[in-house]
């Protein structure tokens, strides 16, 4: 039996609590958050006890912080003031790792308190404790900044794939595949809007490609502000190399370098096809696109095939655009469902489907 | 009766042929392409006659070129050598317009041959005459560089929405919403691949955001090379302003300007959300909410009742609210459909529904 304290009972904290319970039904899970949130968490049996204040941390064997970055740093400072158990293990779930590890080292190393940085790379567009889902992290990567058997054991019920990544490497990699893409998406939206002032058709002629490229601009601005603030060097450096890349392309365009431009696009295409693109840290959608004719009953037919899957949204993109064709955009909860649905539609219909 | 010559029998040319036939079953459609393609087009009754060579253009009332950009320019030069009909109308379907209009003016203005630039803004990731689809352009924007009653009449069977846009404006707008995003997507892929050399985890930890941002990097490289070559000034200029945007963001990041960064993301989010609504598409304001139990078949059942209505989106809000039922959020194109759907669900089911 262990006493686990989870600080922050949102989607992540709540889901982790459920995952811990799944493997360790006899562990005692304490949860700390605003009272109204604690109430819901108790009702939904996500936690066993509501911690009245942070002092409950003094009884915890393992403390898991599932808060936004800034709040995580504050909580670490507060925990450092307490009389924690001698063998306590503390971990977090922050989207970046360097700033957290740095502070944790300052605060805890001399006290011989073990802190392991964590980053479960999964999410959903839902939020809050009511969205807590025991399946959320299944097959997702869960980064740990160092190996820790106790932590792996605690979290084994999540069904996640643990990988050990040092903080700097973690922030560099997520900087490239997650943070910088968000910078691009929002920047593109702002650029288009500015251009729309003198070219209003920009607002009407945006097509499927523009839609894809800007979807993640709708992410939570507070969370993303926090991420940019905590991973500045990597993101600035990615911006610089990207600008160099754009410059190199400009040179090819100016020179009417047909061969060079074809190579640019060919490379991009084949690299992308070979990349495994999994679910990751950032809340995302597992979307399937099915090209459908404008006939009655088609949508019903497809949905009938997919009855057992966790569909969260069905968008009927009627407008034909440059790179879409009467499209059904089906969003799934998990990557597994997406992949199975993909296969089913391919087998059972003539419709073209892509993810 | 008119004789129509379609040069280029790929997805676009083939689909246009079918659309012309739909409104003008008595028109004679000639098709010009490689012999094997012509054979298929004849078999699929996409065209009535195979033109043995370009001289058939001399009998055409209307000539529609559905070829890639470079081939379109070559074809225009060849057509200029022929003895075309006095009242002939020539049009194209190229993704950019300035370079084509410029050449057409040089070649045809003195001959008093009418050339109208065209750009049907639809497609699919399929290609080739076998993919020809009479529905391809339904509800799609079809740009014409100038008004032309004969052309509108010819193409009315496509079900497209014609808009008149001058060539320069067309290339600027598509440069922003279509061409530049493709540049971004492919550049991101290349940047990530280069980073992956020293940071291999980049290849594993790419998530949904990265997927969205790079999907269009898988587009046809020949087509996109042609587009970049034919719209160089706009794309280079978009690259420059985008770099400036990135620089402005870098400044904010370096300065740890939390307020500025939050504003950046907030702006991007709200602009993008508003773009969805105004973008020629149907505003999703006509929403119905149905409280449904978590049972299989319920969604299908409701959709079966609403088959005749203009549904644009179905959202399955699983997160539980005050009550224990999940909610189906159905968006309609029109208020009339919303009201009829409301009544039908009330009559035919026990589910609670509200608008």
XYZ file of C-alpha atoms in Angstrom:
710
model
C 0.000 0.000 0.000
C 1.192 3.445 -0.821
C -0.128 6.917 -0.371
C -0.135 8.850 -3.608
C -0.767 12.582 -3.748
C -1.853 14.013 -7.080
C -1.647 17.779 -7.242
C -3.841 19.075 -10.043
C -6.934 17.120 -10.966
C -7.489 18.100 -14.552
C -7.595 15.824 -17.557
C -4.024 14.663 -16.983
C -4.070 14.334 -13.195
C -7.468 12.681 -13.255
C -6.535 10.222 -15.955
C -3.297 9.318 -14.220
C -5.212 8.719 -11.001
C -7.481 6.282 -12.813
C -4.501 4.559 -14.373
C -2.768 4.178 -11.029
C -5.900 2.673 -9.500
C -6.173 0.247 -12.370
C -2.864 -1.403 -11.481
C -2.881 -0.649 -7.758
C -6.441 -0.839 -6.461
C -5.175 -0.779 -2.879
C -3.175 2.366 -3.110
C -4.618 5.389 -1.393
C -4.951 8.261 -3.815
C -5.162 11.755 -2.437
C -6.019 14.615 -4.698
C -5.318 18.318 -4.315
C -7.106 20.986 -6.293
C -9.845 23.559 -5.822
C -12.622 22.236 -3.563
C -15.234 22.021 -6.303
C -12.858 19.976 -8.437
C -11.994 17.708 -5.525
C -15.713 17.116 -4.981
C -16.203 15.941 -8.548
C -13.084 13.797 -8.363
C -14.419 12.102 -5.232
C -17.828 11.586 -6.796
C -16.292 9.994 -9.844
C -14.054 7.850 -7.618
C -11.033 9.273 -9.345
C -9.467 9.903 -5.937
C -10.021 8.348 -2.512
C -9.417 11.432 -0.414
C -9.404 15.147 -0.891
C -6.280 16.790 0.534
C -7.384 19.843 2.524
C -4.115 21.594 1.813
C -0.590 20.909 0.643
C 0.451 19.625 4.056
C -0.989 16.281 3.034
C 2.182 15.974 0.987
C 4.010 15.194 4.207
C 2.243 11.806 4.349
C 2.714 10.949 0.706
C 5.024 8.231 -0.580
C 4.785 9.579 -4.109
C 3.773 13.064 -5.187
C 2.695 13.651 -8.772
C 2.235 17.220 -9.952
C -0.160 17.578 -12.874
C -0.312 21.336 -13.245
C 0.641 23.881 -15.910
C 4.345 24.766 -16.007
C 4.327 27.918 -13.915
C 2.084 26.381 -11.272
C 4.355 23.332 -11.196
C 7.355 25.512 -10.396
C 5.426 27.266 -7.627
C 4.299 23.954 -6.175
C 7.858 22.639 -6.134
C 8.914 25.683 -4.111
C 6.076 25.086 -1.683
C 6.872 21.393 -1.321
C 10.479 22.248 -0.535
C 9.258 24.033 2.590
C 7.511 20.955 3.971
C 8.716 18.005 6.023
C 8.284 15.382 3.373
C 8.841 11.656 3.925
C 12.412 10.547 3.713
C 11.943 8.249 0.737
C 9.404 10.415 -1.036
C 9.430 10.422 -4.831
C 8.219 13.510 -6.654
C 7.362 13.760 -10.321
C 5.559 16.109 -12.685
C 3.838 16.050 -16.097
C 5.027 19.321 -17.598
C 5.285 19.876 -21.349
C 8.870 21.030 -21.021
C 11.501 19.612 -18.733
C 14.630 21.729 -18.421
C 13.218 24.539 -16.316
C 11.494 22.093 -14.004
C 14.507 19.829 -13.539
C 16.713 22.830 -12.933
C 14.514 24.095 -10.133
C 14.003 20.616 -8.704
C 17.759 20.143 -8.539
C 18.198 23.448 -6.707
C 15.454 22.639 -4.228
C 15.822 18.913 -3.599
C 19.290 17.629 -4.314
C 20.748 18.660 -0.987
C 17.756 17.115 0.773
C 18.253 13.850 -1.085
C 14.691 13.952 -2.304
C 14.264 12.119 -5.571
C 12.635 14.104 -8.325
C 11.996 12.507 -11.708
C 10.658 14.682 -14.483
C 7.805 13.234 -16.426
C 5.897 14.060 -19.568
C 3.007 11.868 -20.608
C 2.685 12.659 -24.277
C -1.010 12.390 -24.734
C -4.006 14.543 -24.332
C -7.297 15.367 -25.853
C -9.148 18.537 -26.679
C -11.240 17.981 -23.652
C -10.147 19.301 -20.310
C -11.066 19.108 -16.689
C -11.569 16.285 -14.246
C -14.816 15.127 -15.836
C -12.843 14.241 -18.942
C -10.536 11.953 -16.994
C -10.052 8.770 -18.949
C -8.226 5.638 -17.859
C -7.358 4.946 -21.522
C -5.834 8.327 -22.249
C -2.226 7.229 -22.151
C -2.540 3.781 -23.648
C 0.205 3.359 -26.195
C 1.313 6.925 -25.669
C 4.924 7.764 -24.984
C 5.601 8.768 -21.393
C 8.902 10.508 -21.053
C 10.910 10.152 -17.834
C 14.033 12.238 -17.389
C 15.771 9.327 -15.708
C 15.074 5.700 -14.980
C 13.029 5.037 -11.858
C 11.604 1.640 -11.088
C 9.173 2.879 -8.468
C 7.708 5.392 -10.879
C 7.366 2.853 -13.680
C 5.638 0.555 -11.273
C 3.308 3.259 -10.023
C 2.244 4.167 -13.533
C 2.181 0.741 -15.161
C -1.621 0.771 -15.242
C -1.571 3.636 -17.723
C -0.513 1.336 -20.555
C 1.967 3.931 -21.713
C 5.363 3.379 -23.304
C 8.070 4.791 -21.061
C 11.123 6.340 -22.635
C 14.047 7.875 -20.810
C 15.048 11.197 -22.290
C 17.285 13.792 -20.647
C 15.655 17.188 -20.108
C 17.633 19.059 -22.706
C 17.028 16.460 -25.390
C 13.352 16.348 -24.496
C 12.939 20.080 -24.917
C 14.828 20.070 -28.183
C 12.789 17.268 -29.679
C 9.419 18.595 -28.552
C 10.602 22.020 -29.601
C 10.909 20.747 -33.150
C 7.881 18.464 -33.441
C 5.434 20.256 -31.229
C 6.322 23.768 -30.128
C 7.663 25.155 -33.369
C 4.743 23.811 -35.439
C 2.400 25.721 -33.151
C 4.435 28.853 -33.781
C 4.102 28.248 -37.514
C 0.372 27.655 -37.409
C -0.460 30.777 -35.423
C 1.967 32.861 -37.458
C 0.330 31.716 -40.681
C -3.091 32.697 -39.395
C -1.855 36.142 -38.408
C -0.090 36.590 -41.704
C -3.195 35.627 -43.658
C -5.383 37.934 -41.617
C -3.091 40.863 -42.226
C -3.077 40.097 -45.930
C -6.863 39.823 -45.872
C -7.102 43.525 -45.078
C -6.031 44.317 -48.647
C -7.012 40.957 -50.131
C -10.383 40.017 -48.626
C -10.755 36.897 -50.741
C -8.141 35.351 -48.479
C -10.954 34.732 -46.027
C -13.031 32.880 -48.596
C -10.592 30.906 -50.619
C -8.766 29.172 -47.816
C -8.762 25.512 -48.704
C -8.116 22.165 -47.108
C -4.403 22.811 -46.970
C -4.858 26.071 -45.134
C -7.305 24.386 -42.802
C -4.809 21.647 -41.962
C -1.969 24.102 -41.471
C -3.867 26.285 -39.057
C -5.928 23.845 -37.044
C -3.527 23.800 -34.111
C -3.716 27.585 -33.898
C -6.888 26.928 -31.921
C -5.000 25.356 -29.049
C -5.088 26.742 -25.529
C -3.231 30.040 -25.510
C -2.295 29.984 -21.826
C -0.702 26.567 -22.095
C 1.200 27.539 -25.204
C 2.391 30.816 -23.792
C 3.801 28.837 -20.884
C 5.539 26.433 -23.225
C 7.175 29.169 -25.278
C 8.335 30.922 -22.121
C 9.900 27.736 -20.782
C 11.652 26.573 -23.939
C 12.892 29.843 -25.408
C 16.341 28.912 -26.669
C 15.219 25.895 -28.639
C 12.293 27.674 -30.229
C 14.334 30.719 -31.164
C 16.976 28.468 -32.671
C 14.320 26.553 -34.657
C 12.984 29.864 -35.909
C 16.454 30.815 -37.109
C 17.116 27.580 -38.978
C 13.660 27.707 -40.483
C 14.291 31.200 -41.799
C 17.501 29.938 -43.373
C 15.493 27.163 -44.997
C 13.018 29.675 -46.386
C 15.880 31.786 -47.687
C 17.383 28.823 -49.481
C 14.030 28.179 -51.099
C 13.684 31.834 -52.103
C 17.002 31.585 -53.883
C 15.737 28.591 -55.859
C 12.496 30.373 -56.727
C 14.327 33.519 -57.846
C 16.666 31.440 -59.961
C 13.713 29.555 -61.473
C 15.542 26.419 -60.393
C 13.009 23.823 -61.479
C 15.188 20.877 -60.555
C 15.934 22.277 -57.129
C 12.288 22.978 -56.400
C 11.187 19.537 -57.522
C 13.812 18.052 -55.252
C 12.536 20.191 -52.376
C 8.998 18.878 -52.777
C 10.048 15.294 -53.505
C 12.172 15.188 -50.371
C 9.396 16.603 -48.222
C 6.967 14.082 -49.581
C 9.074 10.988 -49.121
C 10.343 11.988 -45.683
C 6.864 12.666 -44.471
C 5.593 9.368 -45.817
C 8.292 7.567 -43.883
C 7.797 9.371 -40.612
C 5.831 7.600 -37.970
C 3.497 10.167 -36.661
C 2.051 9.113 -33.362
C -0.026 10.638 -30.692
C 2.050 12.915 -28.592
C 2.002 15.431 -25.838
C -0.243 17.886 -27.443
C -3.990 17.441 -27.437
C -4.821 16.399 -30.920
C -7.440 14.826 -33.033
C -7.195 11.406 -34.585
C -8.800 12.265 -37.869
C -9.744 10.256 -40.880
C -10.733 11.872 -44.156
C -13.039 9.971 -46.458
C -13.757 11.246 -49.957
C -17.449 10.711 -50.506
C -19.871 11.368 -53.321
C -22.752 13.686 -52.703
C -25.319 10.931 -52.341
C -27.821 10.181 -49.633
C -27.055 7.450 -47.221
C -23.299 7.491 -47.705
C -22.580 9.032 -44.345
C -24.916 6.609 -42.623
C -23.284 3.745 -44.396
C -19.842 4.703 -43.217
C -20.984 5.324 -39.659
C -22.704 1.957 -39.610
C -19.322 0.382 -40.337
C -17.753 2.284 -37.473
C -20.271 1.708 -34.724
C -17.822 0.188 -32.306
C -15.371 3.017 -32.489
C -14.922 5.995 -30.281
C -16.025 8.692 -32.699
C -16.018 12.159 -31.195
C -16.872 14.253 -34.198
C -18.096 13.943 -37.754
C -17.615 16.904 -40.019
C -19.215 16.963 -43.415
C -16.994 19.157 -45.526
C -19.257 19.818 -48.416
C -17.322 22.587 -49.951
C -15.022 21.226 -52.569
C -11.650 22.816 -52.342
C -8.337 22.574 -54.021
C -7.258 19.447 -52.231
C -10.385 18.029 -50.746
C -13.362 16.320 -52.263
C -16.692 16.203 -50.459
C -15.034 15.000 -47.365
C -16.164 13.298 -44.284
C -13.793 14.170 -41.489
C -14.197 11.665 -38.680
C -12.434 12.248 -35.368
C -11.603 9.364 -33.065
C -10.563 9.239 -29.462
C -7.603 6.966 -29.956
C -5.037 6.176 -32.586
C -5.969 2.516 -32.428
C -9.548 3.279 -33.407
C -8.324 5.513 -36.184
C -6.163 2.794 -37.628
C -8.853 0.137 -37.437
C -11.439 2.445 -38.953
C -9.012 3.250 -41.766
C -8.632 -0.415 -42.587
C -12.337 -1.096 -42.399
C -13.251 1.699 -44.747
C -10.584 0.602 -47.186
C -11.829 -2.967 -47.139
C -15.542 -2.336 -47.117
C -15.867 0.593 -49.496
C -14.418 2.131 -52.643
C -14.044 5.477 -50.969
C -10.666 6.992 -50.751
C -9.550 7.422 -47.163
C -6.533 9.050 -45.586
C -5.317 10.053 -42.181
C -25.072 22.402 -80.378
C -21.475 23.309 -79.835
C -18.189 21.607 -80.383
C -16.074 21.608 -77.262
C -12.427 20.601 -77.287
C -10.898 19.605 -73.973
C -7.132 19.428 -74.036
C -5.892 17.292 -71.169
C -8.084 14.485 -69.922
C -6.912 14.070 -66.359
C -9.003 14.417 -63.233
C -9.839 18.038 -64.009
C -10.412 17.774 -67.745
C -12.383 14.567 -67.353
C -14.558 15.932 -64.585
C -15.247 19.123 -66.496
C -16.244 17.075 -69.538
C -18.760 15.183 -67.426
C -20.076 18.421 -65.989
C -20.503 19.962 -69.420
C -22.394 16.908 -70.609
C -24.665 17.070 -67.603
C -26.030 20.468 -68.626
C -25.507 20.132 -72.368
C -26.128 16.537 -73.405
C -26.193 17.528 -77.070
C -22.845 19.230 -77.154
C -20.086 17.369 -78.948
C -17.129 16.901 -76.680
C -13.755 16.241 -78.249
C -10.859 15.232 -76.080
C -7.143 15.530 -76.731
C -4.535 13.607 -74.760
C -2.289 10.605 -75.192
C -4.021 7.833 -77.157
C -4.302 5.450 -74.241
C -5.983 8.155 -72.164
C -8.331 9.034 -75.003
C -9.312 5.378 -75.219
C -10.293 5.259 -71.582
C -12.147 8.552 -71.880
C -14.133 7.183 -74.792
C -14.878 3.954 -72.953
C -16.125 5.848 -69.931
C -18.185 8.142 -72.188
C -16.352 11.112 -70.795
C -15.802 12.388 -74.335
C -17.626 11.761 -77.610
C -14.640 11.907 -79.908
C -10.914 11.566 -79.666
C -9.074 14.405 -81.401
C -6.266 12.842 -83.474
C -4.162 15.974 -83.114
C -4.428 19.618 -82.153
C -5.808 20.570 -85.559
C -9.212 19.544 -84.237
C -9.078 22.855 -82.418
C -9.860 24.537 -85.707
C -13.406 23.158 -85.528
C -13.989 23.941 -81.901
C -16.374 26.590 -80.624
C -14.839 26.446 -77.169
C -11.403 25.154 -76.206
C -10.698 24.268 -72.590
C -7.126 23.508 -71.595
C -6.836 21.284 -68.538
C -3.099 20.761 -68.376
C -0.315 21.616 -65.944
C 0.943 25.186 -66.143
C 3.951 24.689 -68.406
C 2.026 22.481 -70.803
C -0.779 25.042 -70.859
C 1.635 27.735 -71.995
C 3.011 25.455 -74.710
C -0.481 24.595 -75.882
C -1.441 28.254 -76.119
C 1.565 28.849 -78.359
C 0.526 25.940 -80.553
C -3.081 27.087 -80.758
C -1.910 30.520 -81.835
C -0.460 28.920 -84.958
C -3.770 27.438 -86.042
C -6.735 28.806 -88.012
C -9.226 28.825 -85.178
C -12.894 29.736 -85.561
C -13.609 33.413 -85.528
C -15.771 33.363 -82.412
C -13.745 30.748 -80.583
C -13.494 31.014 -76.816
C -10.422 29.611 -75.090
C -10.030 28.991 -71.395
C -7.717 27.104 -69.034
C -7.737 25.634 -65.528
C -4.283 26.563 -64.294
C -3.483 27.015 -60.611
C -1.961 30.413 -61.263
C -3.249 33.024 -63.641
C -0.822 35.865 -64.306
C 1.654 34.020 -66.464
C -1.097 32.432 -68.500
C -3.064 35.637 -69.042
C 0.108 37.464 -69.968
C 0.948 34.965 -72.692
C -2.649 34.741 -73.872
C -2.731 38.500 -74.283
C 0.473 38.462 -76.313
C -0.774 35.677 -78.554
C -4.466 36.384 -78.993
C -5.324 40.007 -78.427
C -4.404 41.133 -81.907
C -6.354 38.237 -83.374
C -9.426 39.184 -81.374
C -9.609 35.695 -79.901
C -11.272 35.688 -76.522
C -9.281 34.034 -73.762
C -10.718 33.803 -70.259
C -8.506 32.443 -67.535
C -10.103 29.883 -65.307
C -9.260 28.127 -62.072
C -11.670 25.557 -60.709
C -10.661 25.423 -57.075
C -11.307 21.811 -56.360
C -9.509 18.602 -56.695
C -8.819 15.417 -54.948
C -5.703 13.467 -54.257
C -6.757 11.155 -57.004
C -5.579 11.816 -60.512
C -6.110 10.611 -64.042
C -9.124 10.227 -66.271
C -10.450 7.238 -64.351
C -10.962 9.492 -61.358
C -13.146 11.885 -63.356
C -16.139 12.796 -61.280
C -19.151 14.847 -62.313
C -19.515 16.018 -58.693
C -15.948 17.240 -58.271
C -16.716 20.935 -58.556
C -20.070 21.061 -56.833
C -20.060 24.006 -54.456
C -16.444 24.725 -55.299
C -15.269 28.168 -56.257
C -14.448 28.500 -59.939
C -12.407 31.589 -60.627
C -12.749 33.390 -63.954
C -10.394 36.234 -64.742
C -13.248 38.130 -66.368
C -16.961 37.776 -66.841
C -18.019 35.608 -69.755
C -21.595 34.506 -70.237
C -20.774 31.787 -72.723
C -18.267 30.232 -70.375
C -20.636 30.333 -67.410
C -23.258 28.695 -69.557
C -20.868 26.030 -70.790
C -19.854 25.114 -67.265
C -23.155 25.511 -65.456
C -23.491 21.751 -65.109
C -20.490 21.664 -62.811
C -22.489 23.142 -59.927
C -19.598 25.415 -59.094
C -19.701 28.957 -57.734
C -18.151 31.348 -60.225
C -16.197 34.322 -58.972
C -14.481 36.937 -61.070
C -10.977 37.697 -59.860
C -8.283 39.515 -61.804
C -5.114 37.486 -62.439
C -2.858 39.410 -60.112
C -5.310 39.292 -57.239
C -5.892 35.597 -57.852
C -2.205 34.797 -57.620
C -1.766 36.894 -54.501
C -4.679 35.305 -52.696
C -3.820 31.738 -53.654
C -0.218 32.572 -52.916
C -1.195 33.264 -49.318
C -3.790 30.573 -48.670
C -2.480 27.765 -50.807
C 1.039 28.149 -52.182
C 2.797 29.525 -49.138
C 1.259 26.930 -46.775
C 2.692 24.218 -49.010
C 6.077 25.870 -48.719
C 5.711 25.863 -44.940
C 4.645 22.249 -44.732
C 7.481 20.888 -46.837
C 9.994 23.150 -45.125
C 8.895 21.885 -41.725
C 9.341 18.297 -42.819
C 12.839 19.010 -44.116
C 13.756 20.932 -40.999
C 12.562 18.104 -38.765
C 14.448 15.522 -40.796
C 17.658 17.480 -40.572
C 17.213 17.834 -36.824
C 16.500 14.121 -36.588
C 20.075 13.395 -37.614
C 21.263 14.579 -34.202
C 17.935 14.123 -32.427
C 16.517 10.793 -33.627
C 13.535 10.937 -31.296
C 12.117 13.552 -33.653
C 11.066 10.691 -35.862
C 9.173 9.001 -33.051
C 7.588 11.769 -31.103
C 5.830 13.606 -33.915
C 2.238 14.063 -32.824
C -1.119 15.162 -34.176
C -0.053 18.756 -34.551
C 2.946 17.737 -36.583
C 0.719 15.471 -38.653
C -1.673 18.285 -39.460
C 1.130 20.690 -40.296
C 2.851 18.345 -42.687
C 0.001 16.517 -44.396
C 0.102 18.682 -47.502
C 3.815 17.988 -47.902
C 2.633 14.799 -49.593
C 1.124 16.692 -52.505
C 2.249 16.184 -56.090
C 5.746 17.590 -56.434
C 5.573 18.302 -60.161
C 2.393 20.327 -59.815
C 3.805 22.296 -56.913
C 7.088 22.952 -58.592
C 5.120 24.421 -61.482
C 3.102 26.596 -59.143
C 6.149 28.006 -57.376
C 7.824 28.726 -60.701
C 4.763 30.579 -61.971
C 4.025 32.686 -58.893
C 7.538 33.581 -57.710
C 7.095 37.199 -56.650
C 4.109 36.597 -54.416
C 5.626 33.574 -52.749
C 8.953 35.270 -52.147
C 7.156 38.257 -50.704
C 5.085 36.013 -48.423
C 8.288 34.352 -47.287
C 9.746 37.738 -46.388
C 6.756 38.939 -44.385
C 6.563 35.592 -42.630
C 10.190 35.864 -41.601
C 9.456 39.281 -40.178
C 6.591 37.767 -38.238
C 8.875 35.076 -36.841
C 11.411 37.720 -35.876
C 8.788 39.707 -33.999
C 7.875 36.573 -32.119
C 11.524 35.816 -31.339
C 11.813 39.254 -29.762
C 8.844 38.488 -27.526
C 10.275 35.124 -26.547
C 13.696 36.580 -25.761
C 12.078 39.290 -23.671
C 9.966 36.709 -21.842
C 7.006 38.856 -22.825
C 4.215 36.740 -21.381
C 1.494 39.218 -22.288
C 2.740 39.571 -25.833
C 2.926 35.829 -26.350
C -0.542 35.253 -24.915
C -1.844 37.902 -27.275
C -0.100 36.202 -30.198
C -1.800 32.894 -29.462
C -5.160 34.449 -28.580
C -5.229 36.377 -31.841
C -4.326 33.318 -33.871
C -7.042 31.316 -32.175
C -9.863 33.805 -32.578
C -8.962 34.721 -36.135
C -8.833 31.101 -37.130
C -12.139 30.373 -35.455
C -13.733 33.194 -37.386
C -12.207 32.099 -40.615
C -14.057 28.821 -40.480
C -17.331 30.606 -40.392
C -16.849 33.110 -43.149
C -14.959 30.962 -45.543
C -17.546 30.631 -48.330
C -18.755 27.692 -46.357
C -21.894 27.301 -44.447
C -21.891 28.928 -41.027
C -22.442 26.408 -38.272
C -24.850 28.519 -36.318
C -27.837 26.236 -36.587
C -27.169 23.752 -33.831
C -29.346 21.184 -32.162
C -28.408 19.430 -28.940
C -29.784 15.987 -28.282
C -29.291 14.250 -24.940
C -28.514 10.658 -25.742
C -27.776 7.586 -23.669
C -24.466 5.855 -24.087
C -25.828 3.023 -26.211
C -24.790 1.711 -29.554
C -26.826 2.640 -32.517
C -28.327 5.789 -31.047
C -26.345 8.168 -33.199
C -27.090 6.143 -36.300
C -30.745 6.115 -35.415
C -30.913 9.853 -35.124
C -28.982 10.425 -38.321
C -31.276 8.020 -40.138
C -34.173 10.285 -39.191
C -32.327 13.297 -40.533
C -31.130 11.989 -43.869
C -32.790 14.661 -45.898
C -31.284 17.528 -43.980
C -28.242 19.590 -44.625
C -26.082 18.434 -41.732
C -22.616 19.933 -41.695
C -21.277 18.620 -38.443
C -22.029 16.089 -35.746
C -20.201 16.442 -32.473
C -20.396 13.738 -29.882
C -19.844 15.465 -26.570
C -19.095 12.613 -24.288
C -17.989 14.548 -21.302
C -20.725 14.371 -18.795
C -22.551 17.434 -17.749
C -25.032 17.999 -15.000
C -27.007 15.010 -16.211
C -25.519 11.687 -17.060
C -26.213 11.741 -20.747
C -23.785 12.593 -23.469
C -24.798 15.162 -26.004
C -25.101 15.036 -29.717
C -24.484 18.459 -31.216
C -25.800 18.542 -34.776
C -25.112 21.543 -37.006
C -27.352 22.374 -39.947
C -26.899 24.593 -42.954
C -30.206 26.393 -42.582
C -32.577 27.415 -39.875
C -35.414 25.642 -41.650
C -33.575 22.355 -41.491
C -32.824 22.946 -37.833
C -36.472 23.496 -37.043
C -37.707 20.495 -38.978
C -35.032 18.286 -37.431
C -36.025 19.497 -33.993
C -39.624 18.508 -34.582
C -38.728 15.153 -36.035
C -36.524 14.173 -33.129
C -39.187 15.244 -30.672
C -41.836 13.221 -32.447
C -39.837 10.150 -33.238
C -37.762 9.718 -30.082
C -37.816 10.162 -26.341
C -34.566 12.042 -26.366
C -34.408 15.505 -24.977
C -33.592 18.007 -27.675
C -32.881 21.694 -27.581
C -31.702 24.348 -29.968
